[in-house]
Amino acid sequence: MTIHSQTPQFFLTSPSPCPYLAGQFERKVFTHLIGDRAPDLLDLLTQGGFRRSQNIAYRPACERCRACVSVRILVREFQPTRSMRRVWLRNGDLVGRIGDPEPSSEQYSLFRRYLDSRHAMGGMSEMSVLDYAMMVEDSQVDTRLVRYLRRGPDSRFSERSDGSLVGAALTDVMNDGLSMVYSFFDPDESERSLGTYMILDHIERARKMGLPYVYLGYWVKDSPKMNYKIRYQPQEHLTPKGWERYEEG
């Protein structure tokens, strides 16, 4: 008898209140990303609408709702809007450093301030420094941490001259794109539009790496907190027929 120990097993969560639509309940189907096959499995599952959280891949499996739509940006065709170009120029004093996913006290301090300001009642609001470290480090796929720092006088020559941290993005590198797992930034720097800037930076990084997509996770049409994702055109949405091109207007 052959035992397929590498075959992933899928599980279904119990219903819980939906974080995006009032009065709705969500369920998720999930599996574990472990072993040598984890990177290939993540590639396959991401193309099927899954997201990663530590060593778990999950996607919505709600009984009466299909509002969550997986979104990916078409990197080669993307052209920034005028307002996006202004955001890019406004953050010209920042430098992005991509490296191994290694947590630090400076990161956690910024992460904590971001949660307290933007998501005080969210599911991550009680995360401790150890929880943050696990979120960053606990991955068996190709995960990077992009740190956004104020540009020091000699930043072009040495990372040691970089200034303070203003944002960070935990990002998976896959065969067909970059998947933005989680990002956070300084809530006191709202005039910078750092969330927009980090997505623009990931599009440019994917372009230089020859990757066709940037995966943004789920878009919910009737959720104001998700509206920003639709701005990055053109993009593709995962439908029952597969990935289909979507352009507004």
mmCIF file of N, CA and C in Angstrom, residues 14 26 28 30 44 50 53-54 58-59 73 81 84 90 94 111 116 135 140 149 153 167 180 195 235 239 243 248-249:
data_model
loop_
_atom_site.group_PDB
_atom_site.id
_atom_site.type_symbol
_atom_site.label_atom_id
_atom_site.label_comp_id
_atom_site.label_asym_id
_atom_site.label_seq_id
_atom_site.Cartn_x
_atom_site.Cartn_y
_atom_site.Cartn_z
ATOM 1 N N SER A 14 -14.901 26.905 11.551
ATOM 2 C CA SER A 14 -16.265 27.193 11.976
ATOM 3 C C SER A 14 -16.634 28.622 11.572
ATOM 4 N N GLU A 26 -18.098 34.385 8.064
ATOM 5 C CA GLU A 26 -17.129 33.805 7.150
ATOM 6 C C GLU A 26 -16.686 32.419 7.604
ATOM 7 N N LYS A 28 -13.456 29.537 6.315
ATOM 8 C CA LYS A 28 -12.265 29.402 5.488
ATOM 9 C C LYS A 28 -11.897 27.934 5.341
ATOM 10 N N PHE A 30 -8.524 25.645 4.692
ATOM 11 C CA PHE A 30 -7.086 25.870 4.836
ATOM 12 C C PHE A 30 -6.315 24.560 4.819
ATOM 13 N N LEU A 44 0.738 26.949 -6.562
ATOM 14 C CA LEU A 44 -0.492 26.368 -7.081
ATOM 15 C C LEU A 44 -1.722 26.925 -6.370
ATOM 16 N N PHE A 50 -5.824 31.258 -2.907
ATOM 17 C CA PHE A 50 -5.428 31.121 -1.507
ATOM 18 C C PHE A 50 -4.464 32.234 -1.120
ATOM 19 N N SER A 53 -0.681 32.669 5.621
ATOM 20 C CA SER A 53 -0.463 33.236 6.946
ATOM 21 C C SER A 53 0.421 32.253 7.696
ATOM 22 N N GLN A 54 1.677 32.645 7.933
ATOM 23 C CA GLN A 54 2.675 31.739 8.496
ATOM 24 C C GLN A 54 2.726 30.465 7.644
ATOM 25 N N TYR A 58 -4.906 29.616 3.056
ATOM 26 C CA TYR A 58 -6.347 29.633 3.288
ATOM 27 C C TYR A 58 -7.059 30.419 2.194
ATOM 28 N N ARG A 59 -8.346 30.152 2.057
ATOM 29 C CA ARG A 59 -9.193 30.961 1.194
ATOM 30 C C ARG A 59 -10.618 30.934 1.732
ATOM 31 N N ILE A 73 -2.298 42.253 -9.997
ATOM 32 C CA ILE A 73 -1.986 43.350 -10.918
ATOM 33 C C ILE A 73 -1.182 42.808 -12.095
ATOM 34 N N THR A 81 -1.278 56.215 -12.261
ATOM 35 C CA THR A 81 -2.074 57.414 -12.501
ATOM 36 C C THR A 81 -1.263 58.649 -12.102
ATOM 37 N N MET A 84 -0.723 58.675 -8.409
ATOM 38 C CA MET A 84 0.273 57.687 -8.013
ATOM 39 C C MET A 84 1.680 58.186 -8.289
ATOM 40 N N ARG A 90 6.832 61.952 -3.943
ATOM 41 C CA ARG A 90 6.772 62.424 -2.560
ATOM 42 C C ARG A 90 7.626 61.565 -1.639
ATOM 43 N N LEU A 94 12.946 58.019 0.527
ATOM 44 C CA LEU A 94 12.965 56.707 1.161
ATOM 45 C C LEU A 94 13.795 55.723 0.351
ATOM 46 N N PHE A 111 4.946 48.330 13.987
ATOM 47 C CA PHE A 111 3.791 47.451 13.791
ATOM 48 C C PHE A 111 2.724 47.708 14.852
ATOM 49 N N ASP A 116 -2.532 49.942 16.523
ATOM 50 C CA ASP A 116 -3.276 50.763 17.479
ATOM 51 C C ASP A 116 -3.984 51.929 16.797
ATOM 52 N N MET A 135 5.040 35.609 12.900
ATOM 53 C CA MET A 135 4.455 36.021 11.630
ATOM 54 C C MET A 135 5.527 36.259 10.575
ATOM 55 N N GLN A 140 7.977 28.467 5.246
ATOM 56 C CA GLN A 140 8.775 27.473 4.561
ATOM 57 C C GLN A 140 8.777 27.707 3.052
ATOM 58 N N LEU A 149 13.002 52.805 4.653
ATOM 59 C CA LEU A 149 13.696 53.656 5.608
ATOM 60 C C LEU A 149 13.967 55.028 5.020
ATOM 61 N N PRO A 153 22.524 60.140 4.304
ATOM 62 C CA PRO A 153 23.407 60.842 3.360
ATOM 63 C C PRO A 153 24.220 59.908 2.480
ATOM 64 N N GLY A 167 8.143 51.955 7.226
ATOM 65 C CA GLY A 167 7.202 50.959 6.724
ATOM 66 C C GLY A 167 7.904 49.647 6.450
ATOM 67 N N MET A 180 1.975 40.100 -1.690
ATOM 68 C CA MET A 180 2.123 40.952 -0.519
ATOM 69 C C MET A 180 1.315 40.347 0.627
ATOM 70 N N GLY A 195 0.931 53.265 1.986
ATOM 71 C CA GLY A 195 0.334 52.040 1.469
ATOM 72 C C GLY A 195 0.396 52.001 -0.047
ATOM 73 N N GLN A 235 -5.887 44.814 -14.005
ATOM 74 C CA GLN A 235 -5.692 43.714 -13.081
ATOM 75 C C GLN A 235 -6.572 42.548 -13.499
ATOM 76 N N THR A 239 -12.348 34.339 -11.104
ATOM 77 C CA THR A 239 -13.777 34.059 -11.238
ATOM 78 C C THR A 239 -13.975 32.550 -11.339
ATOM 79 N N TRP A 243 -8.920 33.178 -14.025
ATOM 80 C CA TRP A 243 -8.505 34.579 -13.948
ATOM 81 C C TRP A 243 -8.983 35.328 -15.173
ATOM 82 N N GLU A 248 -11.702 49.104 -14.805
ATOM 83 C CA GLU A 248 -12.803 50.001 -14.488
ATOM 84 C C GLU A 248 -12.959 51.038 -15.589
ATOM 85 N N GLY A 249 -14.223 51.527 -15.701
ATOM 86 C CA GLY A 249 -14.453 52.643 -16.592
ATOM 87 C C GLY A 249 -14.701 52.225 -18.020
#
